[in-house]
Short mmCIF file of N, CA and C in Angstrom, two decimals:
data_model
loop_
_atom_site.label_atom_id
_atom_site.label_comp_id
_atom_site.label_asym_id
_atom_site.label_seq_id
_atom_site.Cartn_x
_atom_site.Cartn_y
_atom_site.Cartn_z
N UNK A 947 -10.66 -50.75 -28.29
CA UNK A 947 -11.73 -49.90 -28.77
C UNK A 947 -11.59 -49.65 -30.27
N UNK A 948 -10.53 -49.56 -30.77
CA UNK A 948 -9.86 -49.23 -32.11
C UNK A 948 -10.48 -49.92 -33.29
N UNK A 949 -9.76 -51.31 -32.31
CA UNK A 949 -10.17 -52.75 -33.45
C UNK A 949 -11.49 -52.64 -33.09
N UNK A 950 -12.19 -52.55 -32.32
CA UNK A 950 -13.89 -52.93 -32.36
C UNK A 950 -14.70 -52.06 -33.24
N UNK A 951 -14.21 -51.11 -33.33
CA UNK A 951 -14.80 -49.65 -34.62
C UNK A 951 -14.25 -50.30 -35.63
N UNK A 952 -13.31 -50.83 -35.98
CA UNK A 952 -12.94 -50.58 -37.41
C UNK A 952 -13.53 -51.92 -37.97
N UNK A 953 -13.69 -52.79 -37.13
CA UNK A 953 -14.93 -53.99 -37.31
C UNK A 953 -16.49 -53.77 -37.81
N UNK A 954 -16.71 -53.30 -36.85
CA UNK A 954 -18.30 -52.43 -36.96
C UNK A 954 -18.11 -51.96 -38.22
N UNK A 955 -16.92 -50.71 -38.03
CA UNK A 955 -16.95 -50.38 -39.81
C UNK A 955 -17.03 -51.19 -40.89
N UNK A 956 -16.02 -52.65 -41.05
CA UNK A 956 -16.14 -53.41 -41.88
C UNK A 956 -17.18 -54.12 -42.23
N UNK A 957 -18.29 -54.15 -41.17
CA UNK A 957 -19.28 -54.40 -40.99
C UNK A 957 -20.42 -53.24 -41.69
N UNK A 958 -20.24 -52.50 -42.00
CA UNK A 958 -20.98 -51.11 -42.65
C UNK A 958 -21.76 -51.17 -41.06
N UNK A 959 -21.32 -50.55 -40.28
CA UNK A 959 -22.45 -50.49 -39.14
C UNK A 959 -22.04 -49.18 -38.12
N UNK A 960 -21.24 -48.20 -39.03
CA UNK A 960 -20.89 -47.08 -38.33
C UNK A 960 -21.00 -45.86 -38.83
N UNK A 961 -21.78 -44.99 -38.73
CA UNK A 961 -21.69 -43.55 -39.16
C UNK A 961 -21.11 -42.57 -38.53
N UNK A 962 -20.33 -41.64 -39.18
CA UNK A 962 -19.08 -40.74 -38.46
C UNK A 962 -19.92 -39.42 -39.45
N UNK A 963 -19.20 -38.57 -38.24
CA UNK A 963 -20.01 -37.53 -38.32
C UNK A 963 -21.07 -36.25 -38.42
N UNK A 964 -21.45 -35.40 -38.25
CA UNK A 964 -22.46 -34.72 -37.72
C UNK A 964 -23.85 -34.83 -38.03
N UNK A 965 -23.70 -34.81 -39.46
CA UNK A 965 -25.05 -35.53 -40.38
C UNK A 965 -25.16 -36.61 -40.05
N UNK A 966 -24.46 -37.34 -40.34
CA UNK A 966 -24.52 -39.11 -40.52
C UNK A 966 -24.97 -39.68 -39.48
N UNK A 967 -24.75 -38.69 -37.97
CA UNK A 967 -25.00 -39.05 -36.86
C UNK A 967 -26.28 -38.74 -36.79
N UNK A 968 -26.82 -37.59 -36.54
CA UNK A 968 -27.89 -36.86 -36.38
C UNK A 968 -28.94 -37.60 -37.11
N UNK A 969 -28.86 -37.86 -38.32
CA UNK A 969 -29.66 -38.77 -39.17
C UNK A 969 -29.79 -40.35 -38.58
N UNK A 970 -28.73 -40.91 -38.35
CA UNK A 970 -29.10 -42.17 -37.39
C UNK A 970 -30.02 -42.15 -36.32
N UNK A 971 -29.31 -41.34 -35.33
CA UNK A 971 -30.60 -40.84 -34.12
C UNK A 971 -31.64 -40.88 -34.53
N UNK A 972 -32.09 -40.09 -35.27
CA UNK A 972 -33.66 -39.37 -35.83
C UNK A 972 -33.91 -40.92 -36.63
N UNK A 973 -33.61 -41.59 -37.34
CA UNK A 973 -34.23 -42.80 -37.72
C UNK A 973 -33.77 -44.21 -36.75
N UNK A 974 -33.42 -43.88 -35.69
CA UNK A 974 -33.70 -44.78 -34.67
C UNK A 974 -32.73 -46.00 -35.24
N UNK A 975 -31.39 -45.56 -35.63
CA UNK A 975 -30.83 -46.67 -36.11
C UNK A 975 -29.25 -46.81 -35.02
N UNK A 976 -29.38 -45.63 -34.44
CA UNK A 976 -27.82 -45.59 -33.53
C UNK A 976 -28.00 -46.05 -32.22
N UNK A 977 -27.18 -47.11 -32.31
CA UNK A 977 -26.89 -47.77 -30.87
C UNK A 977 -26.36 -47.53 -29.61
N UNK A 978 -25.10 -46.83 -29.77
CA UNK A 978 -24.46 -46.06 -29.15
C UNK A 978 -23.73 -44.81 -29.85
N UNK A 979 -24.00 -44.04 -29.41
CA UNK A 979 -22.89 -42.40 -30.01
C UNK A 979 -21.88 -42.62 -29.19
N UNK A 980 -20.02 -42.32 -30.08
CA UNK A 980 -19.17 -41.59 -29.34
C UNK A 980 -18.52 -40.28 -29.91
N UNK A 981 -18.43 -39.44 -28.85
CA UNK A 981 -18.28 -38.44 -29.03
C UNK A 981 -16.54 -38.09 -28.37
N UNK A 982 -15.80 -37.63 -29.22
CA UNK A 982 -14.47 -37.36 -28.86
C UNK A 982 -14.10 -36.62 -27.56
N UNK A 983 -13.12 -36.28 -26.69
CA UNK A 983 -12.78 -35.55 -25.60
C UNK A 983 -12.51 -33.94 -26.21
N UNK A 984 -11.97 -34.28 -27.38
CA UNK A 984 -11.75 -32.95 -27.99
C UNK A 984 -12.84 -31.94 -28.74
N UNK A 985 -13.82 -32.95 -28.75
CA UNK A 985 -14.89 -32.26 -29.34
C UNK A 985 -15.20 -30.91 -28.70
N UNK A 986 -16.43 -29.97 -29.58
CA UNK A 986 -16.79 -29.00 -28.84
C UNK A 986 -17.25 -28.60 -27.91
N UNK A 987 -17.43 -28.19 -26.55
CA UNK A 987 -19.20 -28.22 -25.90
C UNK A 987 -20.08 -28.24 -26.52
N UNK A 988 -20.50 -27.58 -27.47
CA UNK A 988 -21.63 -27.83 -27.67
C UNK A 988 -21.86 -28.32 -29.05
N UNK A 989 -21.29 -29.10 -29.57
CA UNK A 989 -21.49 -30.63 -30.21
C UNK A 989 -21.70 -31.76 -29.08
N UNK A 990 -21.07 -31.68 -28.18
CA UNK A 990 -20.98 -32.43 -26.33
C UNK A 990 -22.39 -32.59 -26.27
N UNK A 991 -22.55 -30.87 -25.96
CA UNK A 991 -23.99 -30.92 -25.23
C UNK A 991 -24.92 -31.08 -26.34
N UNK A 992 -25.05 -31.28 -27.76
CA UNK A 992 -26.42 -31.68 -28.70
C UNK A 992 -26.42 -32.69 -28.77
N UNK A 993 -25.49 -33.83 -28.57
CA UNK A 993 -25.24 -35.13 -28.86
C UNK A 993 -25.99 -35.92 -27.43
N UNK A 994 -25.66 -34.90 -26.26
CA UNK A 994 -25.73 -35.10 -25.17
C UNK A 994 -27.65 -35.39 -24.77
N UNK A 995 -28.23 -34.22 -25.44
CA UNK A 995 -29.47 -34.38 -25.39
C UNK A 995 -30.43 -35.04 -26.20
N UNK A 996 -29.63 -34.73 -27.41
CA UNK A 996 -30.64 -35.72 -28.38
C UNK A 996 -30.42 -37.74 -28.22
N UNK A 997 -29.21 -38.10 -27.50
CA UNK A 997 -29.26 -39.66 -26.80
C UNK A 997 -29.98 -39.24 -26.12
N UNK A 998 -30.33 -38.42 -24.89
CA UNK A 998 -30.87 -38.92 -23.91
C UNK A 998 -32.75 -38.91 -24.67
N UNK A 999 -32.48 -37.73 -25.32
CA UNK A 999 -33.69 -37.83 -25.85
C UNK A 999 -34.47 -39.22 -27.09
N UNK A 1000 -33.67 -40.52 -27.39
CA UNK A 1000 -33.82 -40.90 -27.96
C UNK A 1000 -33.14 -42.44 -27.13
N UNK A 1001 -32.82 -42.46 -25.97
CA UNK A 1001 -32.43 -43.52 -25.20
C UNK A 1001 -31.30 -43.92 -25.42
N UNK A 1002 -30.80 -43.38 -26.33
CA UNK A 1002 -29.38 -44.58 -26.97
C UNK A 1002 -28.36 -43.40 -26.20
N UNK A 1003 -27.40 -44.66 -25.65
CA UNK A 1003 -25.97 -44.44 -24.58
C UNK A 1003 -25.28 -43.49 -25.09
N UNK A 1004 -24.60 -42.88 -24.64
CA UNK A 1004 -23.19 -41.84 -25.46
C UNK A 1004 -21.65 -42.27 -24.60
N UNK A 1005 -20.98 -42.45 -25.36
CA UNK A 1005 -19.40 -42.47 -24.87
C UNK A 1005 -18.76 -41.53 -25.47
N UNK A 1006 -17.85 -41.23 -24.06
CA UNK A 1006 -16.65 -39.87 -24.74
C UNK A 1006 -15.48 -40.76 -24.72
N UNK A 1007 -14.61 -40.79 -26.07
CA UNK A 1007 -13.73 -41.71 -26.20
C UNK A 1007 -12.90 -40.80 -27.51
N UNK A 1008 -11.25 -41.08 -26.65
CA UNK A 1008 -10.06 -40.79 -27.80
C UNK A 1008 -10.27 -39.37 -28.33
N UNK A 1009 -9.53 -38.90 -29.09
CA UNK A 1009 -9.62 -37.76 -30.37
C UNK A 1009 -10.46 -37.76 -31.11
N UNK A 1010 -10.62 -36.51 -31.63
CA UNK A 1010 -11.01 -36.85 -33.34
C UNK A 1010 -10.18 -37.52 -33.95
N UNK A 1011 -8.67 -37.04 -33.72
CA UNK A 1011 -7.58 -37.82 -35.01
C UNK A 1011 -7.43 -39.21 -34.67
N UNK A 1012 -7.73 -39.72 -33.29
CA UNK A 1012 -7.88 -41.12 -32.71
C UNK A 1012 -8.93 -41.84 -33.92
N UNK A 1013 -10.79 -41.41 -33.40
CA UNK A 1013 -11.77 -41.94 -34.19
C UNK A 1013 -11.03 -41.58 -35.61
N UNK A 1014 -10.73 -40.71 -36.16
CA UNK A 1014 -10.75 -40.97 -37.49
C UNK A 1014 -9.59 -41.84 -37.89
N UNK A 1015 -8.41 -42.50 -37.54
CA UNK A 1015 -7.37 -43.12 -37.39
C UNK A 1015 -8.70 -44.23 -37.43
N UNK A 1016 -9.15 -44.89 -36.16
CA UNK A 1016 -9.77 -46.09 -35.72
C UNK A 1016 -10.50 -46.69 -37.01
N UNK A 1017 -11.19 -45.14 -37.78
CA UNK A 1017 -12.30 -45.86 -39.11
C UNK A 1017 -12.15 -45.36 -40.25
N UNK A 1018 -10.52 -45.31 -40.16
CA UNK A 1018 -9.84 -44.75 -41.83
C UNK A 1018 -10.28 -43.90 -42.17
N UNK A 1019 -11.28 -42.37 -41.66
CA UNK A 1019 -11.63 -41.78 -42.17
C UNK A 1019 -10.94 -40.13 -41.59
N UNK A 1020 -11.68 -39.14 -42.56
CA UNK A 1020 -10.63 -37.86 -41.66
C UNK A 1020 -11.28 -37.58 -40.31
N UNK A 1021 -10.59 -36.95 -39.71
CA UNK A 1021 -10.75 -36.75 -38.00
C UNK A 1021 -12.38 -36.54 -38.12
N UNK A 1022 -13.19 -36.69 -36.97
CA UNK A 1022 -14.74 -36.00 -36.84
C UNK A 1022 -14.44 -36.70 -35.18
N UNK A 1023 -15.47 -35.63 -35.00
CA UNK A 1023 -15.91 -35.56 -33.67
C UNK A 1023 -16.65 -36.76 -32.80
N UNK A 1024 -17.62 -36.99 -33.97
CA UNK A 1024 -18.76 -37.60 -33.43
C UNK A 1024 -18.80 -38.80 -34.45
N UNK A 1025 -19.57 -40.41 -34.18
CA UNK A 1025 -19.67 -41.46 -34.61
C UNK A 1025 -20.90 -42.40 -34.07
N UNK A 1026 -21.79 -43.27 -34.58
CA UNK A 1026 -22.67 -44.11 -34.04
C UNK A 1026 -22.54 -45.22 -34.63
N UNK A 1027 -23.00 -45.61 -33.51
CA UNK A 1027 -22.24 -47.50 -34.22
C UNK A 1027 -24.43 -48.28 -34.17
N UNK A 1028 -24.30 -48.45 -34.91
CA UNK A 1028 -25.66 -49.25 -35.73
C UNK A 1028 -25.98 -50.90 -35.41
N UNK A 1029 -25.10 -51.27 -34.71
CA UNK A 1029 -25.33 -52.50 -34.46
C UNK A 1029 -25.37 -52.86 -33.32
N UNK A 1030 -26.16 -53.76 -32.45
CA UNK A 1030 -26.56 -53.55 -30.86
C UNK A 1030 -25.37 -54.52 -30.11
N UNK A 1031 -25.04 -55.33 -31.37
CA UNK A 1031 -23.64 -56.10 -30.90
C UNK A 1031 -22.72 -55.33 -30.29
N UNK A 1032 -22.31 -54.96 -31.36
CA UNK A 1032 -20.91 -53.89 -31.41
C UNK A 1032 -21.42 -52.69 -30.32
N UNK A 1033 -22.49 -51.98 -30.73
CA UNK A 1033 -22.62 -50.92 -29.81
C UNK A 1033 -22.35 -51.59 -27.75
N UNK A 1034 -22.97 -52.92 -27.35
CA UNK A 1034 -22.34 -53.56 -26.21
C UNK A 1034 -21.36 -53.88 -26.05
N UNK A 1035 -20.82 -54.41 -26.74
CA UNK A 1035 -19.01 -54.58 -26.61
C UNK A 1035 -18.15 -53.52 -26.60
N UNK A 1036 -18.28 -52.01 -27.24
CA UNK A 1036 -18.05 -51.13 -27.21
C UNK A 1036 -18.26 -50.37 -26.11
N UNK A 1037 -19.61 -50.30 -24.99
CA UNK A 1037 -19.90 -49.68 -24.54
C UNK A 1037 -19.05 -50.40 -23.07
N UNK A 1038 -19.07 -51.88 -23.32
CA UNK A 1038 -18.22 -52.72 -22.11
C UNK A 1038 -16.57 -52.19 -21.98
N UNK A 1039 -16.09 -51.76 -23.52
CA UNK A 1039 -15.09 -51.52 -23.51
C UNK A 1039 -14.61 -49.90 -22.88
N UNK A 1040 -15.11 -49.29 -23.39
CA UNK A 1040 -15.24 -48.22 -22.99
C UNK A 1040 -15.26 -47.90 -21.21
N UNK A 1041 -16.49 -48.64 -20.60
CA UNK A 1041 -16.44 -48.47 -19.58
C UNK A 1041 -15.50 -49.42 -18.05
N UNK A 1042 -14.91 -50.14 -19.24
CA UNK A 1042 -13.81 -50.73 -18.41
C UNK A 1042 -12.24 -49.95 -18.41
N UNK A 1043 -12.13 -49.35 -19.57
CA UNK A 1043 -11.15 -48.02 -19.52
C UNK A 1043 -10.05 -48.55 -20.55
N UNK A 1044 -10.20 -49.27 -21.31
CA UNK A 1044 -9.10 -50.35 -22.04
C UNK A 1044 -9.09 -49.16 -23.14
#
């Protein structure tokens, strides 16, 4: 999962964090959201409604200090990956438990 974010990243195809996220959604550019285990409820639950409200998948995956480790950046909660590639391989990964 690690290496597949930090790809995407190298790829410019990932936005981390609350803005960066929220702004993807709303311009229809986020493929999949993941949202950390440690996150808040209710960062959980806004992330939670605005995918469903906008179709795109959500995964709960790793830490914050995990994601921000994965895309060199400081810890955040939340991340969307922009590319429909990456966002499937990600979402395969994820749900196979690797």
């Amino acid at each position: 999962m690690a290496e597949l974010l930090g790809l995407a990243l190298r790829a410019r195809k990932v936005a981390w964090g609350y803005r960066a996220v929220r702004e993807d959604l709303r311009r229809g550019r986020a493929h999949l959201v993941i949202v950390t285990e440690d996150a808040s409820p209710r960062l959980r639950r806004e992330f939670e409604v605005l995918c469903r409200t906008k179709s795109v998948p959500l995964v709960v995956w790793g830490t914050k200090a995990e994601l921000g480790l994965a895309l060199g950046k400081p810890p955040s909660g939340v991340a969307a990956v922009e590319d429909p590639g990456f966002a499937r391989l990600i979402g395969q990964v994820v749900g196979s438990g690797q």
